[in-house]
mmCIF file of C-alpha atoms in Angstrom:
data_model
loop_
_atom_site.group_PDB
_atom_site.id
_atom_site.type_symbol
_atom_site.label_atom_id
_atom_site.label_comp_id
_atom_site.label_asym_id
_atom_site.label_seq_id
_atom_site.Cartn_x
_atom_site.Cartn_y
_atom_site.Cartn_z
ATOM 1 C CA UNK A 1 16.210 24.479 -0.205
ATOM 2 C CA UNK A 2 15.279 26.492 -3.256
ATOM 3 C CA UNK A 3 11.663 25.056 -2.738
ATOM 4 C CA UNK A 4 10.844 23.856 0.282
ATOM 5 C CA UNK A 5 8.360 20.348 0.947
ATOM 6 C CA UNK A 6 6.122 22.174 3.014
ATOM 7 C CA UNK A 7 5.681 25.780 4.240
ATOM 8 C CA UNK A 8 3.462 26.658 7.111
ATOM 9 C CA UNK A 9 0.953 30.209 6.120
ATOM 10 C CA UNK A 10 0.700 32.801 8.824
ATOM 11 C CA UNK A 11 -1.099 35.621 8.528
ATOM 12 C CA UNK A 12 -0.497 39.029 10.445
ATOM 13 C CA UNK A 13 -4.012 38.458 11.833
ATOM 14 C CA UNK A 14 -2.667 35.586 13.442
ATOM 15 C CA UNK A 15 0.407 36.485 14.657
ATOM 16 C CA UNK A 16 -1.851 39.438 16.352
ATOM 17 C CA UNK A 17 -3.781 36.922 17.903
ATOM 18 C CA UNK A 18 -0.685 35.037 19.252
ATOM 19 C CA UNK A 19 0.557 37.997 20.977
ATOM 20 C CA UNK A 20 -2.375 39.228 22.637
ATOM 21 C CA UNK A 21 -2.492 35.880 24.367
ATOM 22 C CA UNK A 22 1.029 36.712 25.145
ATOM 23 C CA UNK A 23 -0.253 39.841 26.784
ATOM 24 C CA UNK A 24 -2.650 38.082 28.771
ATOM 25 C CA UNK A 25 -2.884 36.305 32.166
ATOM 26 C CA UNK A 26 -3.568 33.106 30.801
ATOM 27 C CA UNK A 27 -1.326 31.090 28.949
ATOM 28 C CA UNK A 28 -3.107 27.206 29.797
ATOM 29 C CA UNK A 29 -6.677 25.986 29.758
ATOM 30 C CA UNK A 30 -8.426 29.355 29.459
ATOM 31 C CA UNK A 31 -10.727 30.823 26.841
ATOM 32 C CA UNK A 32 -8.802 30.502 23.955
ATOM 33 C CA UNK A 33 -8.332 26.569 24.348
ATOM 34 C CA UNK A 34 -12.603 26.617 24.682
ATOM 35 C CA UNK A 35 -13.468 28.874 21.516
ATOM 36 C CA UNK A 36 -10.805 26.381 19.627
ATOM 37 C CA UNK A 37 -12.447 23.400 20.624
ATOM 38 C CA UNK A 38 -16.286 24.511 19.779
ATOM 39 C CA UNK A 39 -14.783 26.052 16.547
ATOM 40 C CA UNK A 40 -13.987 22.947 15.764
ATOM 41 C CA UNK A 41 -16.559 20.258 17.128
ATOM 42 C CA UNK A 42 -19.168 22.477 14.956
ATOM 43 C CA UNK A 43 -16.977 22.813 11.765
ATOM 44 C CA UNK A 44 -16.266 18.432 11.757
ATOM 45 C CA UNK A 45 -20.351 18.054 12.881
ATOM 46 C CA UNK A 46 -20.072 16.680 16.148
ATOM 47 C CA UNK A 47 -20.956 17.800 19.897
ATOM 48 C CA UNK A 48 -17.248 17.116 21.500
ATOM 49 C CA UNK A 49 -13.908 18.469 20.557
ATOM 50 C CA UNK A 50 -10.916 17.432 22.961
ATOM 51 C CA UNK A 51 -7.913 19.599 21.747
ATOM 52 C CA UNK A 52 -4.297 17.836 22.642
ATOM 53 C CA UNK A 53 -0.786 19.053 22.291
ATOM 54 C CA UNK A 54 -0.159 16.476 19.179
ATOM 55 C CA UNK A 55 -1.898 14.131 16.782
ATOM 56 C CA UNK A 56 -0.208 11.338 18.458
ATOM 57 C CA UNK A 57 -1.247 11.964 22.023
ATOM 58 C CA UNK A 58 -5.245 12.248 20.601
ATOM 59 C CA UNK A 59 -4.324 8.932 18.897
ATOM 60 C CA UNK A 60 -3.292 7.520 22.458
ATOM 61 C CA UNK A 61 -6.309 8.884 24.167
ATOM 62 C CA UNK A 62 -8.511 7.691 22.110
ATOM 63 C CA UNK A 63 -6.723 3.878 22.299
ATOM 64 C CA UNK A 64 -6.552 4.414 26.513
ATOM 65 C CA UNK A 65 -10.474 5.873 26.766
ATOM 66 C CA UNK A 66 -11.829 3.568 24.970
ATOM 67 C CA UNK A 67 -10.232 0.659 27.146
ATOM 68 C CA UNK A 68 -8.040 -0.964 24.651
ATOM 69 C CA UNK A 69 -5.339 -2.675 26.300
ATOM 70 C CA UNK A 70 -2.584 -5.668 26.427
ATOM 71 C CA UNK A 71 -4.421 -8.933 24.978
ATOM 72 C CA UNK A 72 -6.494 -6.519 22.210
ATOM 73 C CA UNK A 73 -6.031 -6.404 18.296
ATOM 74 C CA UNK A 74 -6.631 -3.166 16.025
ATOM 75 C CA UNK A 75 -6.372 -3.092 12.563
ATOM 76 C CA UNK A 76 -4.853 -0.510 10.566
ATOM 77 C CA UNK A 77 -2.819 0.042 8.086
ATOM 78 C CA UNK A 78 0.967 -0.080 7.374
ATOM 79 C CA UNK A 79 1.148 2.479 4.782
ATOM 80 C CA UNK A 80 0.862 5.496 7.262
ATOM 81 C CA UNK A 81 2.759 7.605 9.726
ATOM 82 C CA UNK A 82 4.285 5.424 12.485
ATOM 83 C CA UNK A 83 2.431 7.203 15.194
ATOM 84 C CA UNK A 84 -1.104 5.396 14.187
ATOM 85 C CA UNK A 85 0.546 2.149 15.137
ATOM 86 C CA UNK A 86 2.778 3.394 18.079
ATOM 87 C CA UNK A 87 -0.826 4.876 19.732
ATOM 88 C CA UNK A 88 -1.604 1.599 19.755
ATOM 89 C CA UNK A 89 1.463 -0.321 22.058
ATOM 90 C CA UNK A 90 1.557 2.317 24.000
ATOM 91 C CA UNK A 91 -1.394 0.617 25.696
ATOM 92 C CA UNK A 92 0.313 -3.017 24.885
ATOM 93 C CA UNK A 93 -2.205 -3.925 22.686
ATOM 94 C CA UNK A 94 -0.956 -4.907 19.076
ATOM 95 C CA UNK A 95 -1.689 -3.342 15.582
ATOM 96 C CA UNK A 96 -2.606 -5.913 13.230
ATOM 97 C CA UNK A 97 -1.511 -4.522 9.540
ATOM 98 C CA UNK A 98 -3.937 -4.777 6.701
ATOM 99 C CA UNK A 99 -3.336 -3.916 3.248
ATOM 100 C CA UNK A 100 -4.284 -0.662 1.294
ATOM 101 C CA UNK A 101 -5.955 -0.168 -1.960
ATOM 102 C CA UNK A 102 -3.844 0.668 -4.798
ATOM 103 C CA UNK A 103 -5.768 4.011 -5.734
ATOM 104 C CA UNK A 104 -6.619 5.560 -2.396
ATOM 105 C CA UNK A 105 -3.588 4.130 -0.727
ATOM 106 C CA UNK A 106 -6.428 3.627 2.346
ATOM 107 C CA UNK A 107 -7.332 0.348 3.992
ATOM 108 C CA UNK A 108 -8.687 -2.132 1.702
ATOM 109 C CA UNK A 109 -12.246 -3.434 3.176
ATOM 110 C CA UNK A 110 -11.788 -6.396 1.183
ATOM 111 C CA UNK A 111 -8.766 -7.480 3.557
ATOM 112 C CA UNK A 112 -10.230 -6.238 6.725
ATOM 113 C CA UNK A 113 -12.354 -9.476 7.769
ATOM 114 C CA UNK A 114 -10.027 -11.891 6.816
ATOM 115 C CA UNK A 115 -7.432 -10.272 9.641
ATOM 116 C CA UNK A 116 -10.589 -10.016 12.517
ATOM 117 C CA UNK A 117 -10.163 -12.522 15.050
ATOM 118 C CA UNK A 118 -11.947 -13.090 18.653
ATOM 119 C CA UNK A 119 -9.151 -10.397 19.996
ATOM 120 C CA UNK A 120 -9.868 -7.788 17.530
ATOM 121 C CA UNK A 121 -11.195 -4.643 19.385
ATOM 122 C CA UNK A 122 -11.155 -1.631 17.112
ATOM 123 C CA UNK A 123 -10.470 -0.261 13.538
ATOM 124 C CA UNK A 124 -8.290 2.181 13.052
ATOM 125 C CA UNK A 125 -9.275 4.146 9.578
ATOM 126 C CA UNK A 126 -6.678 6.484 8.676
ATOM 127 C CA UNK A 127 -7.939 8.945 5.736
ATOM 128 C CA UNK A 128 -4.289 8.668 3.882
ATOM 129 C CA UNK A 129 -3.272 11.964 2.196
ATOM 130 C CA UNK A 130 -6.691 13.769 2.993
ATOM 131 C CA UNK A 131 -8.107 10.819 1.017
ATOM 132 C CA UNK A 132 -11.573 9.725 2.922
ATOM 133 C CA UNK A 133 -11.455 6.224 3.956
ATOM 134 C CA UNK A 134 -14.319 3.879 1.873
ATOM 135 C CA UNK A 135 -16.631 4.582 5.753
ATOM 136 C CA UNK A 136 -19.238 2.614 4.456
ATOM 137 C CA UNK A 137 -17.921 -0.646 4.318
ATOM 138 C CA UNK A 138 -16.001 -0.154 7.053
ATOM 139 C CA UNK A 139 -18.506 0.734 9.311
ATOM 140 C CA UNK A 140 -20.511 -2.225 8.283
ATOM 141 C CA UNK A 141 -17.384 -4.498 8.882
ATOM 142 C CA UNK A 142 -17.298 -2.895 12.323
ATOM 143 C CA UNK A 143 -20.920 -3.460 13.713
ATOM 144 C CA UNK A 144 -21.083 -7.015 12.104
ATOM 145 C CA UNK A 145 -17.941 -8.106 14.491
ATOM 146 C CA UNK A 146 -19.070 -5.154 17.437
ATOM 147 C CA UNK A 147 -15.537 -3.540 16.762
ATOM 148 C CA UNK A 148 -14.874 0.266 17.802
ATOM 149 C CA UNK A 149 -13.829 2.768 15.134
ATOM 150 C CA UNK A 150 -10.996 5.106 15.242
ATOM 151 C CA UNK A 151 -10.776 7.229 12.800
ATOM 152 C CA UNK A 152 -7.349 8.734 12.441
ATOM 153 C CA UNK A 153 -7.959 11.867 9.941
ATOM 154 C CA UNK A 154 -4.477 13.725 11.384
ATOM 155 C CA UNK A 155 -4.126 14.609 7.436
ATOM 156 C CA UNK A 156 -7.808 15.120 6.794
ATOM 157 C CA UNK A 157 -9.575 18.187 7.924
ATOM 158 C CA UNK A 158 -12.016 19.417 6.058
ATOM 159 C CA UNK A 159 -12.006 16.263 3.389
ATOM 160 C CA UNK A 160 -15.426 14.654 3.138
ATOM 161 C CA UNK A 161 -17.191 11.286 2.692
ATOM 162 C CA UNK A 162 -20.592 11.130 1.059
ATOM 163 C CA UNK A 163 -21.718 14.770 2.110
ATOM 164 C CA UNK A 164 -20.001 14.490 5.858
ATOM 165 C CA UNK A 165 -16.524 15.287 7.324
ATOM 166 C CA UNK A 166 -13.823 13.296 8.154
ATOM 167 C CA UNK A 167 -14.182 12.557 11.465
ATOM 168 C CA UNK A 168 -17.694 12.541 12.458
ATOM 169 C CA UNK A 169 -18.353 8.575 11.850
ATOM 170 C CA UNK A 170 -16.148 6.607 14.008
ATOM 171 C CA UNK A 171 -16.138 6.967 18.039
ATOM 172 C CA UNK A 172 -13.756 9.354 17.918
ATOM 173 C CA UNK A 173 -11.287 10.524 15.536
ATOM 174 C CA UNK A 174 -8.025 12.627 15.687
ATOM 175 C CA UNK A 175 -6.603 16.192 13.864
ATOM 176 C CA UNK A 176 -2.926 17.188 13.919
ATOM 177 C CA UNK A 177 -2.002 20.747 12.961
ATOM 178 C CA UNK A 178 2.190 19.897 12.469
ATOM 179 C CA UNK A 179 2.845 23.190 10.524
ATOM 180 C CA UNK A 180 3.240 20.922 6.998
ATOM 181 C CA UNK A 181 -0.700 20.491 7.317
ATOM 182 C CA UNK A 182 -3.388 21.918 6.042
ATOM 183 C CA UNK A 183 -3.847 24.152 8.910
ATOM 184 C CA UNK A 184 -0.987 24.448 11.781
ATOM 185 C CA UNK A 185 -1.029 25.495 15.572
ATOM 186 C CA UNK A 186 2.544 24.780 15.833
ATOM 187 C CA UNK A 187 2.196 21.592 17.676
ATOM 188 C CA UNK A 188 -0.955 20.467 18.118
ATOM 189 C CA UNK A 189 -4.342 18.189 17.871
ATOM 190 C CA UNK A 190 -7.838 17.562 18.289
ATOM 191 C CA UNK A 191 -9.957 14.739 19.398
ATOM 192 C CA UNK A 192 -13.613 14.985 18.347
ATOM 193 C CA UNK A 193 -16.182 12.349 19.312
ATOM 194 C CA UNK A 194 -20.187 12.121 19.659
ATOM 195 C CA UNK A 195 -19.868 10.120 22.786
ATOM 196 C CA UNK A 196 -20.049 12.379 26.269
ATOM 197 C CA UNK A 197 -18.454 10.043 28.594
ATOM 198 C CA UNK A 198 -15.849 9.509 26.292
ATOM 199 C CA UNK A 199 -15.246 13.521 26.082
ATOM 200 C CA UNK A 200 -15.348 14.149 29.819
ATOM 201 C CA UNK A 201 -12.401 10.981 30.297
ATOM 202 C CA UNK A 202 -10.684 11.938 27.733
ATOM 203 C CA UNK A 203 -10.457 15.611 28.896
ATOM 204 C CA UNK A 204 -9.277 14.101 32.198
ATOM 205 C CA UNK A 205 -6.618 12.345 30.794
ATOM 206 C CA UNK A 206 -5.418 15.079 28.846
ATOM 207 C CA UNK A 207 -5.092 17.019 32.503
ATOM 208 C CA UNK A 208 -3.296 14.072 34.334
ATOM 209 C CA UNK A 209 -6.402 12.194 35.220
ATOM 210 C CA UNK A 210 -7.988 15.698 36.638
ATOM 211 C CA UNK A 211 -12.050 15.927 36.555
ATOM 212 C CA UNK A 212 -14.250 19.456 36.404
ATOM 213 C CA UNK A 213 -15.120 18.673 39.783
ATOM 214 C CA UNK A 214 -11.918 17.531 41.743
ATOM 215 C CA UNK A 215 -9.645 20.000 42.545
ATOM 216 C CA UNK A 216 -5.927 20.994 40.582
ATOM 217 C CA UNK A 217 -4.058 18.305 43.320
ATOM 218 C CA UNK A 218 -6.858 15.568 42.574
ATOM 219 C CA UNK A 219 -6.579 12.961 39.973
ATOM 220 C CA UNK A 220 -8.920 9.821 39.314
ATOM 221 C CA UNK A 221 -7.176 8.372 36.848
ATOM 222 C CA UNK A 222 -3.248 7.875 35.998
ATOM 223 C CA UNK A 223 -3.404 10.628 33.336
ATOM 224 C CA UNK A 224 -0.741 12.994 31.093
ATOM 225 C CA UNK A 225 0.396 16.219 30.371
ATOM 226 C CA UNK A 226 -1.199 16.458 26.773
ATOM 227 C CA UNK A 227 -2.490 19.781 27.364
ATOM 228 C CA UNK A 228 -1.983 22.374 24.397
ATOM 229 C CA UNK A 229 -1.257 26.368 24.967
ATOM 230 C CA UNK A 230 -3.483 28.820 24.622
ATOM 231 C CA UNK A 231 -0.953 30.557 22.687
ATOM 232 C CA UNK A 232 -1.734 27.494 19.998
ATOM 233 C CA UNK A 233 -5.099 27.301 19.915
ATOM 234 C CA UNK A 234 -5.126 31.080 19.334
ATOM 235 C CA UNK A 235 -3.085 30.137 16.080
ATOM 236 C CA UNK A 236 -5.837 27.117 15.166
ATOM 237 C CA UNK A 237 -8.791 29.465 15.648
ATOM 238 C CA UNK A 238 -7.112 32.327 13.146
ATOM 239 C CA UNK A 239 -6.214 28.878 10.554
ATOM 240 C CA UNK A 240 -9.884 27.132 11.137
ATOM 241 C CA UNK A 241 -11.421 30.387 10.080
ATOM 242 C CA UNK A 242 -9.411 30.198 6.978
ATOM 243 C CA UNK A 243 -10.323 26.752 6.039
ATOM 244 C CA UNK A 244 -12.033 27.163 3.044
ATOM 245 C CA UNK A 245 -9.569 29.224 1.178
ATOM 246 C CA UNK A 246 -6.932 26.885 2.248
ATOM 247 C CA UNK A 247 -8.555 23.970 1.169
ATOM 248 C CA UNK A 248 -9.305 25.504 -2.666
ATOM 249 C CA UNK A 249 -6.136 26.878 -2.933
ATOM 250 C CA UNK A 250 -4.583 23.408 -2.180
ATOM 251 C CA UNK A 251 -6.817 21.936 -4.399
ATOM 252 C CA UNK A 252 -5.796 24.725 -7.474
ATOM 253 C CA UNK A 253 -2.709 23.795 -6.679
ATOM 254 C CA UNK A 254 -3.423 20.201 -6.959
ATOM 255 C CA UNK A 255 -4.812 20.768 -10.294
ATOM 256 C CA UNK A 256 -1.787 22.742 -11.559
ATOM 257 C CA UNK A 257 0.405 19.537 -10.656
ATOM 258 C CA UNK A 258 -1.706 17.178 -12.359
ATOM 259 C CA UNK A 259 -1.290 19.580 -15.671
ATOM 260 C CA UNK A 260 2.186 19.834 -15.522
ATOM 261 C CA UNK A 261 2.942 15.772 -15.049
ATOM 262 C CA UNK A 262 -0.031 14.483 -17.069
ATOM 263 C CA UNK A 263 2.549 13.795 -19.956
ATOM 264 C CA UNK A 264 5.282 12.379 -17.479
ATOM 265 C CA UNK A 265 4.390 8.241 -18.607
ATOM 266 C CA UNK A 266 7.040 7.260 -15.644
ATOM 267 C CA UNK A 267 5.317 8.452 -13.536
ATOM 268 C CA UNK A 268 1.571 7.825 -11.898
ATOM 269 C CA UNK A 269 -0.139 10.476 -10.670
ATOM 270 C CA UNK A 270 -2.489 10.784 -7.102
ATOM 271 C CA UNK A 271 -6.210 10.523 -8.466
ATOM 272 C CA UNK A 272 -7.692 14.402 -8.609
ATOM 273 C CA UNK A 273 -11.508 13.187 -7.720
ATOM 274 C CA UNK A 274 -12.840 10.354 -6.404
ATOM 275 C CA UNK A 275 -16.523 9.275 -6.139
ATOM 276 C CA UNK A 276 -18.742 10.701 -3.446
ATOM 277 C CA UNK A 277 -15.326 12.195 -1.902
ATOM 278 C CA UNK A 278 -13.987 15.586 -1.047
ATOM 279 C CA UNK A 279 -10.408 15.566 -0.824
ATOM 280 C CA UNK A 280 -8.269 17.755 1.715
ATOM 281 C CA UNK A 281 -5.041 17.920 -0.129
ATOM 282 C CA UNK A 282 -2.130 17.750 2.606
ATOM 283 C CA UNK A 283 0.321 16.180 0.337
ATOM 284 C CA UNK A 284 0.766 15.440 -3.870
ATOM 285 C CA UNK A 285 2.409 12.427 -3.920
ATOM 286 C CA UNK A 286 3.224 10.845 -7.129
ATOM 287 C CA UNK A 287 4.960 6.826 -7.828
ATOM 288 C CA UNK A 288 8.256 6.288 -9.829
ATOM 289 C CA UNK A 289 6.779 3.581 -12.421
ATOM 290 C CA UNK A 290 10.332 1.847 -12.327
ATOM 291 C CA UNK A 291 10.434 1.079 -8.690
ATOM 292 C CA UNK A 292 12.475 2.213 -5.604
ATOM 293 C CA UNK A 293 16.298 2.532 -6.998
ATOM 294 C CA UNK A 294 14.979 4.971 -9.778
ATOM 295 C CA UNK A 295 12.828 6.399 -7.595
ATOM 296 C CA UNK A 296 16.047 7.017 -5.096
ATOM 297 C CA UNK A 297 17.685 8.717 -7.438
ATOM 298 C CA UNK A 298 15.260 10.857 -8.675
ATOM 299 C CA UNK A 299 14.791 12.211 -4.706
ATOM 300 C CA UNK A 300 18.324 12.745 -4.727
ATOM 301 C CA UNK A 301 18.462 14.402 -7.935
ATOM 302 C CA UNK A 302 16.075 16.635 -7.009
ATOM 303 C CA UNK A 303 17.512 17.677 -3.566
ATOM 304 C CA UNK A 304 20.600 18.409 -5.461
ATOM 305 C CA UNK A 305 18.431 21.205 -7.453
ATOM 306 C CA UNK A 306 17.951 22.321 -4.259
ATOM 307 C CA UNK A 307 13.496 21.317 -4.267
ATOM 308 C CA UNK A 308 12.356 19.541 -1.332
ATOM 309 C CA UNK A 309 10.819 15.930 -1.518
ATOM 310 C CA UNK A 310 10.799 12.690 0.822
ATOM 311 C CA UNK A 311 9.030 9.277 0.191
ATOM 312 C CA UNK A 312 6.079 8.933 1.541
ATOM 313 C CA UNK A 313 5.081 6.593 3.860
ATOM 314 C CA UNK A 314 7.756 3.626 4.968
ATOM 315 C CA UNK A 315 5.970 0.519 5.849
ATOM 316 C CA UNK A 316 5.460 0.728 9.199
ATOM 317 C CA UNK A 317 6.117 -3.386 9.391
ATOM 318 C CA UNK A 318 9.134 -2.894 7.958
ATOM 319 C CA UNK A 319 10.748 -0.421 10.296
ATOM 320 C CA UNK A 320 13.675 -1.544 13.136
ATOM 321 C CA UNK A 321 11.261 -0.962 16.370
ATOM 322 C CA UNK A 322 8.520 -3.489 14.532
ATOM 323 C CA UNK A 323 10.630 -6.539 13.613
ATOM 324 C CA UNK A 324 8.148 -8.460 14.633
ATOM 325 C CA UNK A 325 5.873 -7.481 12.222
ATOM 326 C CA UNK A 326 8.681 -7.525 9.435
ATOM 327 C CA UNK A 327 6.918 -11.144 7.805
ATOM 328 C CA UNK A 328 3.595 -9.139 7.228
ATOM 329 C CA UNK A 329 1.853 -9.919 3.538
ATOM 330 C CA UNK A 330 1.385 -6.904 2.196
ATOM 331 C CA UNK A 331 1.708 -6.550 -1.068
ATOM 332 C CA UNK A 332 0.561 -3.784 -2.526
ATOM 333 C CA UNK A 333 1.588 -1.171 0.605
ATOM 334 C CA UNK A 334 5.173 -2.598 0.039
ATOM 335 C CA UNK A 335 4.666 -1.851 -3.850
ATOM 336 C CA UNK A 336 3.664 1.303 -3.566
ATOM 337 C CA UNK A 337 5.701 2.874 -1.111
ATOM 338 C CA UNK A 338 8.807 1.978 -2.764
ATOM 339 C CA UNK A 339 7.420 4.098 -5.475
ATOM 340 C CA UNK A 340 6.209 7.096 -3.904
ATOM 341 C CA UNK A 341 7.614 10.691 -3.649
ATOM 342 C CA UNK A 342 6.393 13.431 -2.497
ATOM 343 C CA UNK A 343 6.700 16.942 -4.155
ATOM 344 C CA UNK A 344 6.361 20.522 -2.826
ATOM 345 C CA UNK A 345 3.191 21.261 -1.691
ATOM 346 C CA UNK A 346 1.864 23.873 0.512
ATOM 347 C CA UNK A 347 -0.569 26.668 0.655
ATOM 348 C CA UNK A 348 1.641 29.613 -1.440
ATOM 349 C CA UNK A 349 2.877 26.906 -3.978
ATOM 350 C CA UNK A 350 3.059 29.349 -6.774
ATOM 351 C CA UNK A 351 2.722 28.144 -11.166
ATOM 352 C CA UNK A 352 6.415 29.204 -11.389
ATOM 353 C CA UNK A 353 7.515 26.715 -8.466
ATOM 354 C CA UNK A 354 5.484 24.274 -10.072
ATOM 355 C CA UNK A 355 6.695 24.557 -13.564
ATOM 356 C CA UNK A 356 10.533 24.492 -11.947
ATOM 357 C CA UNK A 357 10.062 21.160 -10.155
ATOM 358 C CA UNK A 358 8.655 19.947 -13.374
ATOM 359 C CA UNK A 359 11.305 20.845 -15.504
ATOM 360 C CA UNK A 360 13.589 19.401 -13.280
ATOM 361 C CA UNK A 361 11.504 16.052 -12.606
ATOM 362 C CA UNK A 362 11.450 15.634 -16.409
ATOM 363 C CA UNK A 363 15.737 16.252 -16.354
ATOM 364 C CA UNK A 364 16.021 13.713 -13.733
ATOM 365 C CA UNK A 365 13.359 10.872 -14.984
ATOM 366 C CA UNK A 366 15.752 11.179 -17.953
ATOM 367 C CA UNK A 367 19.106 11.089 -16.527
ATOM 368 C CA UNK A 368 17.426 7.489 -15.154
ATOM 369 C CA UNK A 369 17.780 5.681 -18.541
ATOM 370 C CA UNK A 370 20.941 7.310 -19.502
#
């Protein structure tokens, strides 16, 4: 690829960090896993910080810790990565699939009651694009029907919601650090929760059901090897200091998107601000007005020119391993991801990439009507 959909940014400051870990005695569960961890619970404004080897396993934590099992209901939405659902039947319990708004592409609190029934258990809020989930209304929803909240916020760091951060409202809530986010430790993810019990089970389970005070060959619960390296939280703590430059250069380059497709009429654009929000840009993802076959077309097109771009998300109801979920009414998350592309973005975009996938988005919308 000419331009690439994502690019992870590693400094020489990091890589320095890396190495001495390298050059160390401890490789698992030592200091470096620690500093990450309270780097982190301080920077998101809560006392715990569980760090995991992916977003996913957090996700599944949080769904075994807080005792959500076979017989239990959690909402959340379809228009995400498949892993928010997956955490979920990994316990046996079953997602239940609610529809999104058509401007934050979150889930819509308008359609969250009607799908609450005696088995519902939790909500899972995902913060869609480093867009902060409306947390008001779906808090309220929650402690009308005494449901948990999850939020997932593996594309959110640093985004905000009324003056707090993603992740500091539900019971606990997840980070991933995949290298095509905002920051990367390789592989990698955080749990981060106000609630101690929940911390000291979850850090158990990370361990394979190991407690602080049981020895390496005791386990109290059935647990799993989710532990992360101290070789990536070395990486996360270089990133996390970073974060604020990250964040504004994502957003500049945000900006300098929205200026070169603001004349594009087939296509609508990701909303640049949004009411008592902070957004944490991890991808710019715009809609093909004329629906999926033009939209199609236009990714190939563009892979052809050699610029990276993918649709973002598939339905998880519609997908092979969740047939049984394929009957799901859900308009608008089937609408708009049919629609949806996403376009380079990462932390070194530079004007003159920008300006090239534009030219050649403006070729290929009008190759469509030819």
């Amino acid at each position: 690829m000419k331009i690439p959909l994502s690019q992870p940014d590693i400094t020489e400051a990091e890589i320095e960090a890396v190495t001495t870990v390298l050059r160390s005695p401890r490789l698992s569960l030592g200091p470096k896993l620690e500093e990450f961890e309270h780097a982190m619970a301080a920077y998101v404004g809560v006392p715990h910080a569980v760090a995991v080897n992916s977003g996913t396993s957090g996700l599944h934590l949080c769904i075994r810790a807080l005792n959500i099992g076979e017989g239990d209901e959690v909402i959340v939405p379809s228009f995400t990565f498949i892993a928010a659902a997956n955490a979920i039947r990994y316990e046996r319990a079953t997602p239940v699939f609610v529809d999104i708004e058509p401007a934050t592409l979150n889930l819509d609190p308008e359609k969250i009651e009607a799908a609450i029934t005696p088995r519902t258990r939790a909500i899972m809020a995902v913060h869609t694009f480093g867009v902060p989930a409306n947390m008001d209304a779906i808090l309220a929803i929650a402690e009308r029907h005494r449901l948990l909240v999850i939020e997932d916020a593996c594309e959110a760091i640093g985004a905000e919601y009324r003056g707090r951060r993603a992740g500091s409202f539900g019971h606990a809530a997840v980070f991933a650090f995949y290298p095509n986010k905002q920051i990367t430790t390789g592989e990698g993810g955080m749990i981060v929760t106000s609630d101690d019990v929940l911390a000291k089970k979850m850090r158990a389970l990370r361990n394979q059901g190991r407690y602080d005070a049981g020895n390496w060959l005791q386990h109290e619960e059935v647990g799993y090897n989710y532990r992360i390296s101290e070789i990536n939280c070395a990486l996360g703590i270089g990133q996390l200091r970073r974060i604020e430059e990250i964040l504004n250069r994502r957003q500049a380059a945000a900006l300098a998107w929205q200026r070169q497709l603001q004349n594009i009429t087939q296509l609508t654009l990701p909303p640049i601000q949004i009411p008592n929000t902070r957004i944490s840009w991890f991808v710019y993802v715009v809609r093909v007005n004329a629906g999926r076959e033009h939209r199609d077309r236009l990714q190939r097109f563009l892979e052809r020119e050699g610029i990276g771009c993918a649709r973002y998300f598939a339905p998880i109801h519609l997908q092979p391993s969740y047939k049984e979920w394929n009957d799901a009414a859900l308009p608008v998350t089937e609408s708009v991801a049919e629609r949806t592309l996403a376009l380079p973005f990462f932390n070194n975009l530079s004007q003159l990439q920008i300006e090239a996938v534009g030219e050649a988005l403006r070729k290929g919308l009008a190759s469509l009507t030819r």
